[in-house]
Amino acid sequence: MSKERFAVSPTRAENYPEWYQQVIKVSDMAENSPVRGSMVIKPWGYGIWELIQQTLDREIKARGHMNAYFPLFIPLSYLEKEAKHVEGFAKECAVVTHHRLEEKDGKLIPTGELEEPLVVRPTSEMIIGECYSRWVESYRDLPLLLNQWANVVRWEMRPRIFLRTTEFLWQEGHTVHESEECAMKETLSILEMYRAFCEDVLALPVIVGEKSPGERFPGAEKTYTMEAMMQDRKALQAGTSHYLGQNFAKAQEIRFTDREGVLRYAHTTSWGVTTRLIGGVIMAHGDDNGLRLPPRIAPRQVVIVPFVPKPELEAEVFAYADALAQEIAKGSYADLPVRVHVDKRDIRGGEKTWEWIKKGVPIRIEVGPRDLESGSAMLARRDRDPKEKESVSKDALPATVEKWLAEIQAAYFAEAKAFRDSALTEEVKTLDALKAYFSSESTSGFVKAKWCGDVETEGMIKELGVTIRCLPIEQSGTEGKCVLTGRPATLDAIFAKSY
């Protein structure tokens, strides 16, 4: 019996990390750049990011936030104002020390040393905080709700496209509030926005919860996270929302006169998601034939591939394909017109078909002279076997497309959730059992277990490459024994290896 062939080599089972790199290559999403640790996001990959951006931007603005843009360069003295913050990012910072180049012996030499070094934005709390200290005077100025779409630089020694790169794209929200209560409400509201986005748009099931002290954002009082499971059973942090307390307000003198005329420090938040979400989509949904895109973030949801056996039939077949595309585009999915494309490139139909399979397009439609005669088309879904096709009449095509897009979106989420749930155990009760569980790459996943809350215990599992991913928002409240120490504990925690 011949071995089944796939479009991606190696397969997930053979070499998961290399499979991930090959999916990015065969789907033509991105590539490594000449600058180590940086990536070139190609049109297909950037199209996915644009849809993520557009969808989230609508949600952010619907909550009353506005977009702004702040400097890429941050004076070193600004970072020094918040000790925990700078300590957390010090090893990742790129620093500009000179402001011009001069030619000497045929080479360019940096000259003109700056009076103060400038840090290339690793995150923007301090530079935005400086602006807020000037903009906020009274309680009437609050809440101040801003968001920024930008690039960020954090020096990465072990880069991996989309997951960890020296430069990446993100959105970062920064808000100022009168009270802890208002700021916490914002923090949790954004966390819920992210959860709904991941699950409803990316079809990515997540566990939402609070980070343990050892995993908290530098300088934050509380960090909330979403943790998704990839197909290699590792966790991916999909986004974070931070309650910063008054730490950054005190560092940057963000003060306001309250309703009683008293000058007080404000409470601030920050929150963000990055292009690593694309890596999460690849690893959660991809298969051995390439990418599988949830329809809501597919740059092209439907691709029509004309099959033209003879040159004299080309015009007629292309016209039929265009007519089908026009009808499909009149339909809608997720309150937007269906994104449909007719592939008229002068290459073999079979090659086109496999290219779109590897790119993860949800629905493929093949049309040729026979379909024109019968007034139908052959449809195929990316969530099924590539050989499985269904003949649909042109009149039923728009409704079928809309129905299938909804089904595919739901199927990807259900599949990912079933996998996550099957690889989450609550049966690990002791440190020895935890070590045994995570010693196996093939069977480990998420462990939900009791934790005593002692930050000193977090280092006990570092040698395993395991961390506490979060303390789920939904706590059982039951009493038990800490999986690390055996001491009495009530906190539920998620333990996992991660990206």
Short mmCIF file of C-alpha atoms in Angstrom, two decimals:
data_model
loop_
_atom_site.label_atom_id
_atom_site.label_comp_id
_atom_site.label_asym_id
_atom_site.label_seq_id
_atom_site.Cartn_x
_atom_site.Cartn_y
_atom_site.Cartn_z
CA MET A 1 0.00 0.00 0.00
CA SER A 2 1.55 3.30 -1.07
CA LYS A 3 2.22 5.95 1.56
CA GLU A 4 -0.13 8.94 1.42
CA ARG A 5 1.59 12.05 0.08
CA PHE A 6 1.11 15.52 1.49
CA ALA A 7 1.94 19.02 0.29
CA VAL A 8 4.14 19.79 3.30
CA SER A 9 7.28 17.91 4.18
CA PRO A 10 8.04 17.03 6.91
CA THR A 11 4.60 16.36 8.34
CA ARG A 12 3.56 17.49 11.81
CA ALA A 13 4.22 14.04 13.23
CA GLU A 14 7.69 13.85 11.67
CA ASN A 15 9.05 17.25 12.75
CA TYR A 16 6.60 19.81 14.09
CA PRO A 17 8.94 22.85 14.27
CA GLU A 18 10.14 22.31 10.70
CA TRP A 19 6.57 21.64 9.52
CA TYR A 20 5.65 25.08 10.88
CA GLN A 21 8.45 26.75 8.90
CA GLN A 22 7.49 24.87 5.74
CA VAL A 23 3.80 25.85 6.01
CA ILE A 24 4.87 29.49 6.08
CA LYS A 25 7.03 28.85 3.01
CA VAL A 26 4.53 26.88 0.89
CA SER A 27 1.68 29.27 1.72
CA ASP A 28 3.89 32.22 0.75
CA MET A 29 3.06 34.13 3.93
CA ALA A 30 6.44 35.44 5.02
CA GLU A 31 10.18 34.90 4.89
CA ASN A 32 13.27 35.71 6.89
CA SER A 33 14.85 39.05 6.05
CA PRO A 34 18.57 39.85 5.63
CA VAL A 35 18.36 41.44 9.10
CA ARG A 36 18.70 38.60 11.61
CA GLY A 37 15.56 38.09 13.64
CA SER A 38 13.35 40.18 11.38
CA MET A 39 10.79 38.97 8.87
CA VAL A 40 9.32 40.06 5.57
CA ILE A 41 5.54 39.68 5.75
CA LYS A 42 4.41 38.89 2.20
CA PRO A 43 1.00 39.92 0.79
CA TRP A 44 -0.84 36.75 1.88
CA GLY A 45 0.47 37.00 5.44
CA TYR A 46 -0.08 40.74 5.59
CA GLY A 47 -3.61 40.28 4.25
CA ILE A 48 -4.33 38.13 7.30
CA TRP A 49 -2.86 40.82 9.58
CA GLU A 50 -4.98 43.49 7.88
CA LEU A 51 -8.14 41.52 8.62
CA ILE A 52 -7.06 41.02 12.24
CA GLN A 53 -6.34 44.74 12.42
CA GLN A 54 -9.61 45.83 10.81
CA THR A 55 -11.73 43.58 13.01
CA LEU A 56 -10.02 44.52 16.26
CA ASP A 57 -9.91 48.21 15.33
CA ARG A 58 -13.71 48.23 14.99
CA GLU A 59 -14.06 46.58 18.40
CA ILE A 60 -11.59 48.94 20.07
CA LYS A 61 -13.30 52.03 18.66
CA ALA A 62 -16.73 50.69 19.58
CA ARG A 63 -15.56 50.80 23.21
CA GLY A 64 -14.79 54.51 22.96
CA HIS A 65 -11.07 54.37 22.22
CA MET A 66 -9.35 56.47 19.55
CA ASN A 67 -6.14 55.77 17.65
CA ALA A 68 -2.99 57.87 17.99
CA TYR A 69 0.70 57.47 17.17
CA PHE A 70 3.66 57.97 19.48
CA PRO A 71 7.44 58.13 18.82
CA LEU A 72 9.50 55.08 17.91
CA PHE A 73 12.45 56.43 19.92
CA ILE A 74 12.29 56.68 23.70
CA PRO A 75 14.91 58.60 25.75
CA LEU A 76 16.82 56.23 28.03
CA SER A 77 15.99 58.41 31.04
CA TYR A 78 12.27 57.70 30.53
CA LEU A 79 12.77 53.96 30.95
CA GLU A 80 14.92 54.50 34.04
CA LYS A 81 11.97 56.07 35.86
CA GLU A 82 10.25 52.69 36.38
CA ALA A 83 12.80 50.26 37.80
CA LYS A 84 10.82 47.00 37.40
CA HIS A 85 9.82 47.99 33.88
CA VAL A 86 13.36 48.65 32.64
CA GLU A 87 14.65 45.51 34.37
CA GLY A 88 12.10 43.44 32.48
CA PHE A 89 13.10 44.78 29.05
CA ALA A 90 16.79 45.70 29.52
CA LYS A 91 18.19 42.61 27.79
CA GLU A 92 15.89 43.04 24.76
CA CYS A 93 16.43 46.74 24.02
CA ALA A 94 17.90 48.08 20.78
CA VAL A 95 19.67 51.39 21.48
CA VAL A 96 20.52 54.27 19.12
CA THR A 97 23.70 56.08 20.17
CA HIS A 98 24.73 58.08 17.05
CA HIS A 99 22.88 60.38 14.66
CA ARG A 100 24.90 60.35 11.44
CA LEU A 101 27.25 58.38 9.20
CA GLU A 102 30.55 59.51 7.71
CA GLU A 103 32.60 57.85 4.99
CA LYS A 104 36.13 56.86 5.90
CA ASP A 105 38.41 54.68 3.77
CA GLY A 106 35.42 53.56 1.71
CA LYS A 107 33.40 52.53 4.76
CA LEU A 108 30.57 54.21 6.64
CA ILE A 109 31.37 55.03 10.25
CA PRO A 110 28.76 56.09 12.86
CA THR A 111 29.61 59.51 14.29
CA GLY A 112 27.84 62.28 16.14
CA GLU A 113 27.22 60.58 19.47
CA LEU A 114 23.88 61.49 21.00
CA GLU A 115 23.81 63.32 24.32
CA GLU A 116 21.31 60.74 25.53
CA PRO A 117 20.87 57.28 23.99
CA LEU A 118 17.47 56.52 22.47
CA VAL A 119 15.80 53.14 22.98
CA VAL A 120 13.89 51.78 19.99
CA ARG A 121 10.34 51.17 21.23
CA PRO A 122 10.06 47.80 23.06
CA THR A 123 6.68 48.97 24.42
CA SER A 124 5.32 52.47 24.92
CA GLU A 125 4.17 52.88 28.54
CA MET A 126 6.87 55.43 29.37
CA ILE A 127 6.74 57.62 26.24
CA ILE A 128 2.94 57.65 26.24
CA GLY A 129 2.94 58.28 29.99
CA GLU A 130 4.99 61.44 29.45
CA CYS A 131 2.33 62.74 27.08
CA TYR A 132 -0.46 61.77 29.46
CA SER A 133 1.22 63.70 32.28
CA ARG A 134 0.72 66.86 30.20
CA TRP A 135 -2.73 66.00 28.86
CA VAL A 136 -4.41 64.98 32.12
CA GLU A 137 -5.24 67.74 34.62
CA SER A 138 -8.73 67.08 35.95
CA TYR A 139 -11.14 64.21 36.50
CA ARG A 140 -13.01 65.75 33.56
CA ASP A 141 -10.15 64.56 31.30
CA LEU A 142 -10.78 60.96 32.33
CA PRO A 143 -11.05 58.28 31.24
CA LEU A 144 -8.42 58.82 28.55
CA LEU A 145 -8.70 55.91 26.09
CA LEU A 146 -6.11 55.61 23.30
CA ASN A 147 -4.78 52.84 21.08
CA GLN A 148 -1.75 52.66 18.80
CA TRP A 149 -1.01 50.37 15.83
CA ALA A 150 2.75 50.22 15.52
CA ASN A 151 5.92 48.18 15.19
CA VAL A 152 8.01 47.16 18.19
CA VAL A 153 11.63 46.05 18.57
CA ARG A 154 12.74 43.52 21.19
CA TRP A 155 16.08 41.87 20.46
CA GLU A 156 15.41 38.18 19.90
CA MET A 157 18.21 35.61 20.13
CA ARG A 158 16.11 32.62 18.99
CA PRO A 159 13.82 34.02 16.27
CA ARG A 160 10.95 32.16 14.68
CA ILE A 161 8.72 33.81 12.05
CA PHE A 162 5.53 35.29 13.56
CA LEU A 163 6.20 33.72 16.99
CA ARG A 164 9.37 35.52 18.04
CA THR A 165 10.98 38.19 15.88
CA THR A 166 13.15 41.19 16.74
CA GLU A 167 10.65 43.48 15.04
CA PHE A 168 6.94 42.73 15.08
CA LEU A 169 3.62 44.48 14.56
CA TRP A 170 1.03 45.01 17.25
CA GLN A 171 -1.63 47.17 18.76
CA GLU A 172 -1.13 48.62 22.20
CA GLY A 173 -3.89 50.28 24.17
CA HIS A 174 -3.09 52.74 26.97
CA THR A 175 -5.77 54.17 29.23
CA VAL A 176 -5.97 56.47 32.27
CA HIS A 177 -8.67 56.28 34.96
CA GLU A 178 -9.81 57.93 38.18
CA SER A 179 -9.86 54.81 40.30
CA GLU A 180 -8.66 51.23 40.63
CA GLU A 181 -12.23 50.08 40.09
CA CYS A 182 -12.53 51.91 36.75
CA ALA A 183 -9.10 50.73 35.58
CA MET A 184 -9.79 47.11 36.53
CA LYS A 185 -13.12 47.25 34.72
CA GLU A 186 -11.24 48.41 31.59
CA THR A 187 -8.59 45.70 31.99
CA LEU A 188 -11.16 42.91 32.21
CA SER A 189 -13.36 44.39 29.47
CA ILE A 190 -10.41 44.30 27.07
CA LEU A 191 -9.58 40.75 28.14
CA GLU A 192 -13.12 39.72 27.23
CA MET A 193 -12.83 41.56 23.89
CA TYR A 194 -9.66 39.61 23.13
CA ARG A 195 -11.25 36.31 24.19
CA ALA A 196 -14.23 36.84 21.91
CA PHE A 197 -11.92 37.85 19.06
CA CYS A 198 -9.72 34.78 19.43
CA GLU A 199 -12.62 32.36 19.67
CA ASP A 200 -15.11 33.94 17.25
CA VAL A 201 -12.72 35.29 14.61
CA LEU A 202 -9.55 33.19 14.84
CA ALA A 203 -11.45 30.02 15.88
CA LEU A 204 -8.84 29.71 18.61
CA PRO A 205 -10.13 28.39 21.97
CA VAL A 206 -8.37 30.11 24.85
CA ILE A 207 -8.14 29.86 28.62
CA VAL A 208 -8.34 33.33 30.15
CA GLY A 209 -6.78 34.05 33.50
CA GLU A 210 -4.37 36.06 35.60
CA LYS A 211 -0.62 35.64 35.27
CA SER A 212 1.28 34.47 38.33
CA PRO A 213 3.66 37.03 39.90
CA GLY A 214 6.65 35.43 38.18
CA GLU A 215 5.05 35.81 34.74
CA ARG A 216 3.57 39.28 35.28
CA PHE A 217 4.31 42.21 32.91
CA PRO A 218 7.23 44.26 34.34
CA GLY A 219 5.81 47.05 36.49
CA ALA A 220 2.20 45.85 36.43
CA GLU A 221 0.00 45.15 39.46
CA LYS A 222 -1.95 42.48 37.58
CA THR A 223 -1.52 40.86 34.17
CA TYR A 224 -4.32 38.94 32.50
CA THR A 225 -3.70 36.59 29.60
CA MET A 226 -5.24 34.25 27.04
CA GLU A 227 -3.53 30.90 26.61
CA ALA A 228 -4.14 28.76 23.52
CA MET A 229 -2.93 25.21 22.89
CA MET A 230 -1.03 24.47 19.70
CA GLN A 231 -1.02 21.05 18.00
CA ASP A 232 2.29 20.15 19.65
CA ARG A 233 0.48 20.64 22.98
CA LYS A 234 2.46 23.75 23.92
CA ALA A 235 0.82 26.96 25.08
CA LEU A 236 0.85 30.19 23.13
CA GLN A 237 0.17 33.48 24.92
CA ALA A 238 -2.32 35.06 22.55
CA GLY A 239 -2.65 38.47 24.18
CA THR A 240 -2.39 40.31 27.49
CA SER A 241 -4.24 43.02 29.42
CA HIS A 242 -2.48 44.76 32.32
CA TYR A 243 -3.69 46.73 35.30
CA LEU A 244 -0.69 48.97 36.01
CA GLY A 245 -2.00 50.45 39.25
CA GLN A 246 -0.39 53.82 39.97
CA ASN A 247 3.16 52.61 39.25
CA PHE A 248 3.54 54.24 35.85
CA ALA A 249 1.45 57.25 36.88
CA LYS A 250 3.90 57.94 39.71
CA ALA A 251 6.91 57.37 37.46
CA GLN A 252 5.58 59.86 34.89
CA GLU A 253 3.61 62.19 37.18
CA ILE A 254 0.18 61.46 35.69
CA ARG A 255 -1.95 63.32 38.22
CA PHE A 256 -5.41 64.84 38.21
CA THR A 257 -7.57 67.01 40.45
CA ASP A 258 -10.43 64.84 41.68
CA ARG A 259 -14.06 65.77 42.29
CA GLU A 260 -13.20 67.12 45.78
CA GLY A 261 -10.33 69.24 44.46
CA VAL A 262 -7.61 66.87 45.71
CA LEU A 263 -4.58 66.18 43.49
CA ARG A 264 -4.27 62.41 42.97
CA TYR A 265 -2.25 59.95 40.92
CA ALA A 266 -4.21 58.24 38.17
CA HIS A 267 -4.63 54.50 37.57
CA THR A 268 -3.49 53.21 34.17
CA THR A 269 -3.84 50.13 31.97
CA SER A 270 -2.11 48.77 28.89
CA TRP A 271 -3.02 45.86 26.62
CA GLY A 272 -2.01 44.39 23.28
CA VAL A 273 -1.89 41.61 20.72
CA THR A 274 0.74 41.04 18.04
CA THR A 275 1.50 39.29 14.75
CA ARG A 276 2.20 36.16 16.81
CA LEU A 277 -1.56 35.56 16.51
CA ILE A 278 -0.84 34.53 12.91
CA GLY A 279 1.63 31.95 14.21
CA GLY A 280 -1.08 30.70 16.53
CA VAL A 281 -3.52 30.28 13.66
CA ILE A 282 -0.93 28.30 11.68
CA MET A 283 -0.10 25.97 14.57
CA ALA A 284 -3.65 25.49 15.82
CA HIS A 285 -5.38 24.89 12.47
CA GLY A 286 -2.75 23.90 9.89
CA ASP A 287 -2.49 20.35 8.53
CA ASP A 288 -0.03 18.37 6.45
CA ASN A 289 -1.25 20.06 3.27
CA GLY A 290 -0.51 23.55 4.59
CA LEU A 291 -2.42 26.43 6.08
CA ARG A 292 -6.10 26.22 7.00
CA LEU A 293 -7.55 29.69 7.48
CA PRO A 294 -10.72 30.41 9.43
CA PRO A 295 -12.93 32.21 6.88
CA ARG A 296 -13.13 35.40 8.94
CA ILE A 297 -9.39 36.06 8.47
CA ALA A 298 -8.93 34.57 4.99
CA PRO A 299 -7.86 37.34 2.56
CA ARG A 300 -9.74 35.35 -0.10
CA GLN A 301 -12.56 33.22 1.22
CA VAL A 302 -13.46 31.71 -2.16
CA VAL A 303 -11.19 31.12 -5.14
CA ILE A 304 -12.58 30.11 -8.53
CA VAL A 305 -10.18 28.08 -10.67
CA PRO A 306 -11.16 27.95 -14.37
CA PHE A 307 -10.09 24.79 -16.21
CA VAL A 308 -9.59 25.54 -19.92
CA PRO A 309 -8.78 22.44 -22.04
CA LYS A 310 -8.58 24.41 -25.32
CA PRO A 311 -7.48 28.02 -25.95
CA GLU A 312 -10.64 28.77 -27.96
CA LEU A 313 -12.77 28.04 -24.87
CA GLU A 314 -10.89 30.42 -22.57
CA ALA A 315 -13.05 33.52 -23.06
CA GLU A 316 -16.27 31.59 -22.48
CA VAL A 317 -15.03 29.78 -19.35
CA PHE A 318 -13.51 32.98 -17.90
CA ALA A 319 -16.77 34.86 -18.50
CA TYR A 320 -18.69 32.12 -16.68
CA ALA A 321 -16.23 32.22 -13.77
CA ASP A 322 -16.55 36.03 -13.57
CA ALA A 323 -20.34 35.79 -13.54
CA LEU A 324 -20.24 33.27 -10.69
CA ALA A 325 -17.82 35.51 -8.76
CA GLN A 326 -20.12 38.51 -9.13
CA GLU A 327 -23.06 36.57 -7.72
CA ILE A 328 -21.02 35.17 -4.83
CA ALA A 329 -19.67 38.65 -3.98
CA LYS A 330 -23.24 39.90 -3.56
CA GLY A 331 -23.57 37.57 -0.60
CA SER A 332 -22.22 38.26 2.86
CA TYR A 333 -20.51 36.42 5.67
CA ALA A 334 -19.91 37.89 9.15
CA ASP A 335 -21.57 41.15 8.00
CA LEU A 336 -19.06 41.68 5.18
CA PRO A 337 -19.19 40.90 1.43
CA VAL A 338 -17.78 37.49 0.54
CA ARG A 339 -14.16 37.86 -0.61
CA VAL A 340 -13.97 35.96 -3.92
CA HIS A 341 -11.20 35.76 -6.52
CA VAL A 342 -11.00 34.28 -10.02
CA ASP A 343 -7.53 32.83 -10.71
CA LYS A 344 -6.87 33.49 -14.42
CA ARG A 345 -3.12 32.93 -14.34
CA ASP A 346 -1.67 31.00 -17.26
CA ILE A 347 -0.64 27.91 -15.32
CA ARG A 348 -2.14 24.43 -15.05
CA GLY A 349 -5.41 24.16 -13.14
CA GLY A 350 -4.07 21.44 -10.87
CA GLU A 351 -1.12 23.61 -9.82
CA LYS A 352 -3.48 26.47 -9.02
CA THR A 353 -5.71 24.18 -6.98
CA TRP A 354 -2.84 22.95 -4.82
CA GLU A 355 -1.48 26.46 -4.37
CA TRP A 356 -4.80 27.58 -2.89
CA ILE A 357 -5.01 24.44 -0.74
CA LYS A 358 -1.58 25.27 0.73
CA LYS A 359 -2.66 28.88 1.29
CA GLY A 360 -5.63 27.66 3.28
CA VAL A 361 -8.46 29.22 1.24
CA PRO A 362 -11.71 27.96 2.81
CA ILE A 363 -13.62 27.21 -0.43
CA ARG A 364 -12.32 26.32 -3.89
CA ILE A 365 -14.57 26.31 -6.96
CA GLU A 366 -13.53 24.60 -10.18
CA VAL A 367 -15.29 25.43 -13.45
CA GLY A 368 -14.79 24.14 -16.97
CA PRO A 369 -16.76 23.71 -20.22
CA ARG A 370 -18.91 20.90 -18.75
CA ASP A 371 -19.91 23.06 -15.78
CA LEU A 372 -20.81 25.88 -18.14
CA GLU A 373 -23.10 23.53 -20.08
CA SER A 374 -24.77 22.17 -16.95
CA GLY A 375 -24.99 25.56 -15.20
CA SER A 376 -23.09 24.28 -12.17
CA ALA A 377 -19.67 24.27 -10.51
CA MET A 378 -17.52 21.85 -8.49
CA LEU A 379 -16.96 22.97 -4.90
CA ALA A 380 -14.36 21.80 -2.37
CA ARG A 381 -13.83 22.71 1.28
CA ARG A 382 -10.44 23.12 2.95
CA ASP A 383 -11.65 21.31 6.07
CA ARG A 384 -12.25 18.13 4.05
CA ASP A 385 -10.15 15.77 1.94
CA PRO A 386 -8.79 17.64 -1.12
CA LYS A 387 -10.30 14.99 -3.40
CA GLU A 388 -13.80 15.50 -1.98
CA LYS A 389 -15.84 17.75 -4.30
CA GLU A 390 -19.50 18.56 -4.68
CA SER A 391 -21.43 19.73 -7.74
CA VAL A 392 -23.63 22.74 -6.98
CA SER A 393 -25.95 24.57 -9.38
CA LYS A 394 -25.06 28.19 -10.08
CA ASP A 395 -28.37 29.32 -8.61
CA ALA A 396 -27.61 27.61 -5.30
CA LEU A 397 -23.97 28.71 -5.26
CA PRO A 398 -24.19 31.97 -3.22
CA ALA A 399 -26.28 30.38 -0.47
CA THR A 400 -24.04 27.29 -0.39
CA VAL A 401 -20.92 29.45 -0.07
CA GLU A 402 -22.36 31.44 2.85
CA LYS A 403 -23.47 28.24 4.59
CA TRP A 404 -20.12 26.54 4.11
CA LEU A 405 -18.11 29.52 5.35
CA ALA A 406 -20.06 29.48 8.60
CA GLU A 407 -19.66 25.70 8.89
CA ILE A 408 -15.90 25.82 8.27
CA GLN A 409 -15.40 28.57 10.85
CA ALA A 410 -17.33 26.55 13.43
CA ALA A 411 -15.56 23.31 12.48
CA TYR A 412 -12.08 24.74 13.02
CA PHE A 413 -13.03 26.03 16.47
CA ALA A 414 -14.69 22.76 17.47
CA GLU A 415 -11.71 20.74 16.26
CA ALA A 416 -9.19 22.93 18.12
CA LYS A 417 -11.28 22.90 21.30
CA ALA A 418 -11.71 19.13 21.22
CA PHE A 419 -7.94 18.73 20.83
CA ARG A 420 -7.25 21.16 23.69
CA ASP A 421 -9.75 19.50 25.99
CA SER A 422 -8.32 16.05 25.23
CA ALA A 423 -4.82 17.24 26.15
CA LEU A 424 -5.79 18.98 29.41
CA THR A 425 -5.56 16.85 32.53
CA GLU A 426 -6.54 17.42 36.14
CA GLU A 427 -5.07 14.10 37.29
CA VAL A 428 -1.55 15.35 38.09
CA LYS A 429 -1.39 15.92 41.87
CA THR A 430 2.30 15.91 42.92
CA LEU A 431 5.62 17.40 41.80
CA ASP A 432 6.96 13.96 40.83
CA ALA A 433 3.84 13.32 38.75
CA LEU A 434 4.22 16.74 37.14
CA LYS A 435 7.83 16.01 36.20
CA ALA A 436 6.87 12.61 34.79
CA TYR A 437 4.00 14.10 32.79
CA PHE A 438 6.13 16.79 31.14
CA SER A 439 9.06 14.45 30.46
CA SER A 440 7.08 13.04 27.52
CA GLU A 441 6.90 15.34 24.50
CA SER A 442 4.22 13.25 22.80
CA THR A 443 1.69 13.05 25.61
CA SER A 444 2.17 16.23 27.63
CA GLY A 445 -0.26 19.15 27.33
CA PHE A 446 -1.95 21.39 29.88
CA VAL A 447 -2.09 20.45 33.54
CA LYS A 448 -4.76 22.04 35.71
CA ALA A 449 -3.70 21.68 39.32
CA LYS A 450 -3.72 23.40 42.70
CA TRP A 451 -1.05 25.99 43.52
CA CYS A 452 -0.30 27.62 46.86
CA GLY A 453 0.40 31.05 45.34
CA ASP A 454 3.99 31.29 46.65
CA VAL A 455 6.07 33.07 43.99
CA GLU A 456 9.22 31.33 45.26
CA THR A 457 7.84 27.98 44.09
CA GLU A 458 7.60 29.00 40.42
CA GLY A 459 11.29 28.27 39.88
CA MET A 460 10.84 24.63 40.88
CA ILE A 461 9.64 23.70 37.38
CA LYS A 462 11.84 25.96 35.24
CA GLU A 463 14.26 23.08 34.55
CA LEU A 464 11.38 21.26 32.84
CA GLY A 465 10.71 24.24 30.57
CA VAL A 466 7.31 24.48 32.27
CA THR A 467 5.64 27.63 33.62
CA ILE A 468 2.38 28.58 35.24
CA ARG A 469 0.51 29.88 32.20
CA CYS A 470 -2.34 31.44 34.16
CA LEU A 471 -4.70 31.25 37.11
CA PRO A 472 -8.02 30.81 35.28
CA ILE A 473 -10.66 33.48 35.82
CA GLU A 474 -13.13 30.71 36.57
CA GLN A 475 -11.80 29.20 39.81
CA SER A 476 -13.35 26.09 41.31
CA GLY A 477 -12.90 27.37 44.87
CA THR A 478 -12.22 23.87 46.14
CA GLU A 479 -9.44 23.02 48.58
CA GLY A 480 -6.59 20.71 47.75
CA LYS A 481 -2.82 20.32 47.93
CA CYS A 482 -0.32 22.41 45.95
CA VAL A 483 1.10 20.30 43.14
CA LEU A 484 4.56 21.82 43.76
CA THR A 485 4.81 21.78 47.57
CA GLY A 486 2.00 19.62 48.92
CA ARG A 487 0.85 22.52 51.07
CA PRO A 488 -2.87 23.38 51.35
CA ALA A 489 -4.02 25.35 48.30
CA THR A 490 -7.20 26.66 46.72
CA LEU A 491 -5.88 28.35 43.55
CA ASP A 492 -6.39 26.53 40.25
CA ALA A 493 -3.42 27.00 37.90
CA ILE A 494 -2.60 25.94 34.34
CA PHE A 495 0.89 24.47 33.88
CA ALA A 496 2.39 23.98 30.41
CA LYS A 497 5.38 24.28 28.16
CA SER A 498 5.07 27.33 25.95
CA TYR A 499 6.32 29.40 23.03
#
